[in-house]
Amino acid sequence: VKITVQAVPGTGQGVQVFSASNDGTVRRWALAPLPYQQVVDLPGPANSAAIAADGRSVAVGLDSGGLRLYALPEMRVVGEQEKAHSTKVKRLSFNADGTLLASASFDNTAKLWAVAPDGTLTARQTFSGHTDAVHGLAFSPDGTLLATASYDGQVGLFTVGTEEKRFIDAHEG
């Protein structure tokens, strides 16, 4: 199960928690009252979820390599890429303004997706060079860099919109 938490001041939505599970569901939880408020059936097991900073959408990465974007609070599918990656989407991250979504996969790549106002996802860039699964990623605060972490022990630093990249030997595995 993967968990992501979001609190958006001034939206009246309070604090939200989303869990993506191998049972093929995404659940939206409120801190009070529990249990979950909403269950969404997925086409298969999920590995990751991320909420946009504005709290208006949640992205879900699937075992199949698929990617879905849901509008909040109604949890309506607004964007989908069935073959975003060739295998598991392990992590997701939005940039600060929610116009870009990054996905990390067991296919040894990370990808960048443009998120249109209507939720449409458009492939923008593939970040390659890792020799093992990419299991983590994060945008820099200004959104110009994407950092990746891989089971190959390296941290990748990619400049968004260019081919510029470098790898740092950071860990063993």
mmCIF file of C-alpha atoms in Angstrom:
data_model
loop_
_atom_site.group_PDB
_atom_site.id
_atom_site.type_symbol
_atom_site.label_atom_id
_atom_site.label_comp_id
_atom_site.label_asym_id
_atom_site.label_seq_id
_atom_site.Cartn_x
_atom_site.Cartn_y
_atom_site.Cartn_z
ATOM 1 C CA VAL A 1 0.000 0.000 0.000
ATOM 2 C CA LYS A 2 1.255 3.488 -0.895
ATOM 3 C CA ILE A 3 0.040 6.580 0.984
ATOM 4 C CA THR A 4 -0.035 10.265 0.069
ATOM 5 C CA VAL A 5 -1.377 13.134 2.198
ATOM 6 C CA GLN A 6 -2.659 16.550 1.170
ATOM 7 C CA ALA A 7 -3.966 19.566 3.079
ATOM 8 C CA VAL A 8 -5.067 22.478 0.919
ATOM 9 C CA PRO A 9 -5.835 25.620 2.939
ATOM 10 C CA GLY A 10 -9.029 27.407 1.995
ATOM 11 C CA THR A 11 -10.576 24.565 -0.030
ATOM 12 C CA GLY A 12 -12.872 23.249 2.670
ATOM 13 C CA GLN A 13 -11.591 19.731 1.944
ATOM 14 C CA GLY A 14 -9.496 19.498 5.128
ATOM 15 C CA VAL A 15 -6.701 16.952 5.247
ATOM 16 C CA GLN A 16 -7.024 14.113 2.774
ATOM 17 C CA VAL A 17 -5.167 10.808 2.723
ATOM 18 C CA PHE A 18 -5.110 8.562 -0.351
ATOM 19 C CA SER A 19 -3.966 4.947 -0.327
ATOM 20 C CA ALA A 20 -3.190 2.931 -3.471
ATOM 21 C CA SER A 21 -3.220 -0.816 -2.938
ATOM 22 C CA ASN A 22 -2.342 -4.129 -4.557
ATOM 23 C CA ASP A 23 -6.027 -5.022 -4.200
ATOM 24 C CA GLY A 24 -6.693 -2.787 -7.226
ATOM 25 C CA THR A 25 -8.300 0.141 -5.379
ATOM 26 C CA VAL A 26 -7.545 3.715 -4.411
ATOM 27 C CA ARG A 27 -9.173 4.862 -1.171
ATOM 28 C CA ARG A 28 -9.696 8.444 -0.089
ATOM 29 C CA TRP A 29 -9.690 8.965 3.688
ATOM 30 C CA ALA A 30 -10.555 11.975 5.804
ATOM 31 C CA LEU A 31 -8.864 12.301 9.165
ATOM 32 C CA ALA A 32 -12.301 12.564 10.772
ATOM 33 C CA PRO A 33 -14.431 10.606 10.543
ATOM 34 C CA LEU A 34 -12.783 7.353 9.539
ATOM 35 C CA PRO A 35 -13.031 4.840 7.846
ATOM 36 C CA TYR A 36 -12.487 5.711 4.195
ATOM 37 C CA GLN A 37 -14.867 7.985 2.365
ATOM 38 C CA GLN A 38 -14.540 6.640 -1.140
ATOM 39 C CA VAL A 39 -13.294 3.556 -2.981
ATOM 40 C CA VAL A 40 -12.361 3.633 -6.654
ATOM 41 C CA ASP A 41 -11.973 0.378 -8.551
ATOM 42 C CA LEU A 42 -8.854 0.248 -10.676
ATOM 43 C CA PRO A 43 -8.009 -1.997 -13.641
ATOM 44 C CA GLY A 44 -5.329 -3.714 -11.518
ATOM 45 C CA PRO A 45 -2.948 -3.283 -8.588
ATOM 46 C CA ALA A 46 -1.626 0.210 -7.871
ATOM 47 C CA ASN A 47 1.894 1.095 -6.688
ATOM 48 C CA SER A 48 1.799 4.839 -6.251
ATOM 49 C CA ALA A 49 -0.329 7.924 -5.795
ATOM 50 C CA ALA A 50 0.380 11.661 -5.712
ATOM 51 C CA ILE A 51 -1.870 14.649 -5.090
ATOM 52 C CA ALA A 52 -1.410 17.903 -7.005
ATOM 53 C CA ALA A 53 -0.492 20.849 -4.761
ATOM 54 C CA ASP A 54 -3.814 22.582 -5.475
ATOM 55 C CA GLY A 55 -5.708 19.494 -4.252
ATOM 56 C CA ARG A 56 -7.764 19.215 -7.438
ATOM 57 C CA SER A 57 -6.351 15.936 -8.746
ATOM 58 C CA VAL A 58 -4.700 12.705 -7.704
ATOM 59 C CA ALA A 59 -2.487 10.599 -9.984
ATOM 60 C CA VAL A 60 -2.259 6.817 -9.609
ATOM 61 C CA GLY A 61 0.493 4.553 -11.003
ATOM 62 C CA LEU A 62 -0.360 0.930 -11.785
ATOM 63 C CA ASP A 63 1.507 -2.399 -11.826
ATOM 64 C CA SER A 64 0.676 -2.672 -15.530
ATOM 65 C CA GLY A 65 2.682 0.486 -16.297
ATOM 66 C CA GLY A 66 -0.513 2.516 -16.641
ATOM 67 C CA LEU A 67 -1.115 5.970 -15.252
ATOM 68 C CA ARG A 68 -4.436 7.568 -14.293
ATOM 69 C CA LEU A 69 -5.397 11.068 -13.238
ATOM 70 C CA TYR A 70 -8.561 11.632 -11.196
ATOM 71 C CA ALA A 71 -10.375 14.926 -10.579
ATOM 72 C CA LEU A 72 -11.061 15.691 -6.922
ATOM 73 C CA PRO A 73 -13.250 15.524 -4.970
ATOM 74 C CA GLU A 74 -15.476 13.388 -7.247
ATOM 75 C CA MET A 75 -12.666 10.922 -8.199
ATOM 76 C CA ARG A 76 -13.605 11.062 -11.900
ATOM 77 C CA VAL A 77 -10.995 9.818 -14.419
ATOM 78 C CA VAL A 78 -9.804 12.839 -16.420
ATOM 79 C CA GLY A 79 -6.537 11.509 -17.858
ATOM 80 C CA GLU A 80 -5.116 8.101 -18.638
ATOM 81 C CA GLN A 81 -2.036 6.568 -20.237
ATOM 82 C CA GLU A 82 -2.484 2.782 -20.367
ATOM 83 C CA LYS A 83 1.130 2.211 -21.455
ATOM 84 C CA ALA A 84 2.930 5.037 -19.641
ATOM 85 C CA HIS A 85 5.708 2.554 -18.819
ATOM 86 C CA SER A 86 6.392 -1.053 -19.801
ATOM 87 C CA THR A 87 6.067 -2.228 -16.193
ATOM 88 C CA LYS A 88 5.245 -1.007 -12.659
ATOM 89 C CA VAL A 89 4.916 2.726 -12.017
ATOM 90 C CA LYS A 90 6.657 2.915 -8.646
ATOM 91 C CA ARG A 91 6.494 6.642 -7.753
ATOM 92 C CA LEU A 92 4.750 9.815 -8.885
ATOM 93 C CA SER A 93 5.413 13.490 -8.221
ATOM 94 C CA PHE A 94 3.736 16.715 -9.358
ATOM 95 C CA ASN A 95 5.681 19.943 -9.854
ATOM 96 C CA ALA A 96 4.674 22.907 -7.666
ATOM 97 C CA ASP A 97 1.950 24.248 -9.963
ATOM 98 C CA GLY A 98 0.576 20.834 -11.011
ATOM 99 C CA THR A 99 1.267 21.331 -14.726
ATOM 100 C CA LEU A 100 3.835 18.513 -14.820
ATOM 101 C CA LEU A 101 3.713 14.982 -13.447
ATOM 102 C CA ALA A 102 6.792 12.754 -13.197
ATOM 103 C CA SER A 103 6.558 8.960 -13.050
ATOM 104 C CA ALA A 104 9.268 6.483 -11.975
ATOM 105 C CA SER A 105 9.203 2.865 -13.076
ATOM 106 C CA PHE A 106 10.734 -0.558 -12.754
ATOM 107 C CA ASP A 107 11.532 -0.188 -16.489
ATOM 108 C CA ASN A 108 14.640 1.839 -15.390
ATOM 109 C CA THR A 109 13.197 5.163 -16.584
ATOM 110 C CA ALA A 110 11.373 8.198 -15.304
ATOM 111 C CA LYS A 111 8.972 10.124 -17.535
ATOM 112 C CA LEU A 112 7.577 13.613 -17.601
ATOM 113 C CA TRP A 113 3.920 14.274 -18.444
ATOM 114 C CA ALA A 114 2.269 17.617 -19.195
ATOM 115 C CA VAL A 115 -1.017 17.923 -17.305
ATOM 116 C CA ALA A 116 -3.577 20.032 -19.219
ATOM 117 C CA PRO A 117 -6.288 21.957 -17.351
ATOM 118 C CA ASP A 118 -8.815 19.293 -18.435
ATOM 119 C CA GLY A 119 -6.567 16.513 -17.040
ATOM 120 C CA THR A 120 -5.222 15.254 -20.361
ATOM 121 C CA LEU A 121 -1.749 13.719 -19.949
ATOM 122 C CA THR A 122 0.789 14.284 -22.730
ATOM 123 C CA ALA A 123 4.233 12.655 -22.786
ATOM 124 C CA ARG A 124 6.972 15.306 -22.683
ATOM 125 C CA GLN A 125 10.266 13.657 -21.815
ATOM 126 C CA THR A 126 11.848 10.313 -20.923
ATOM 127 C CA PHE A 127 14.726 10.314 -18.443
ATOM 128 C CA SER A 128 17.026 7.339 -19.004
ATOM 129 C CA GLY A 129 20.469 6.215 -17.902
ATOM 130 C CA HIS A 130 19.734 4.211 -14.758
ATOM 131 C CA THR A 131 20.665 0.524 -14.951
ATOM 132 C CA ASP A 132 18.009 -0.677 -12.493
ATOM 133 C CA ALA A 133 14.491 0.261 -11.369
ATOM 134 C CA VAL A 134 13.800 3.906 -10.539
ATOM 135 C CA HIS A 135 12.045 3.858 -7.172
ATOM 136 C CA GLY A 136 11.945 7.523 -6.188
ATOM 137 C CA LEU A 137 11.769 10.992 -7.687
ATOM 138 C CA ALA A 138 11.192 14.622 -6.770
ATOM 139 C CA PHE A 139 11.120 18.007 -8.474
ATOM 140 C CA SER A 140 13.300 20.880 -7.327
ATOM 141 C CA PRO A 141 11.201 23.705 -5.813
ATOM 142 C CA ASP A 142 11.453 25.747 -9.039
ATOM 143 C CA GLY A 143 10.615 22.695 -11.202
ATOM 144 C CA THR A 144 13.728 22.931 -13.378
ATOM 145 C CA LEU A 145 15.348 19.723 -12.076
ATOM 146 C CA LEU A 146 14.060 16.225 -11.516
ATOM 147 C CA ALA A 147 15.977 14.042 -9.065
ATOM 148 C CA THR A 148 15.632 10.268 -9.338
ATOM 149 C CA ALA A 149 16.728 7.414 -7.085
ATOM 150 C CA SER A 150 17.408 3.962 -8.463
ATOM 151 C CA TYR A 151 18.186 0.502 -7.164
ATOM 152 C CA ASP A 152 21.433 0.893 -9.134
ATOM 153 C CA GLY A 153 22.642 3.061 -6.208
ATOM 154 C CA GLN A 154 22.655 6.282 -8.186
ATOM 155 C CA VAL A 155 20.826 9.553 -7.858
ATOM 156 C CA GLY A 156 20.024 11.057 -11.246
ATOM 157 C CA LEU A 157 19.733 14.816 -11.746
ATOM 158 C CA PHE A 158 17.875 15.719 -14.934
ATOM 159 C CA THR A 159 17.274 19.211 -16.288
ATOM 160 C CA VAL A 160 13.620 19.416 -17.319
ATOM 161 C CA GLY A 161 13.176 20.199 -21.019
ATOM 162 C CA THR A 162 16.772 19.391 -21.997
ATOM 163 C CA GLU A 163 19.009 16.353 -22.447
ATOM 164 C CA GLU A 164 21.258 17.521 -19.592
ATOM 165 C CA LYS A 165 21.724 14.890 -16.885
ATOM 166 C CA ARG A 166 24.246 13.632 -14.395
ATOM 167 C CA PHE A 167 24.444 10.676 -12.065
ATOM 168 C CA ILE A 168 25.875 10.563 -8.571
ATOM 169 C CA ASP A 169 26.975 7.294 -6.951
ATOM 170 C CA ALA A 170 25.054 7.631 -3.725
ATOM 171 C CA HIS A 171 24.304 4.238 -2.201
ATOM 172 C CA GLU A 172 24.830 0.535 -2.567
ATOM 173 C CA GLY A 173 21.595 -0.666 -4.150
#
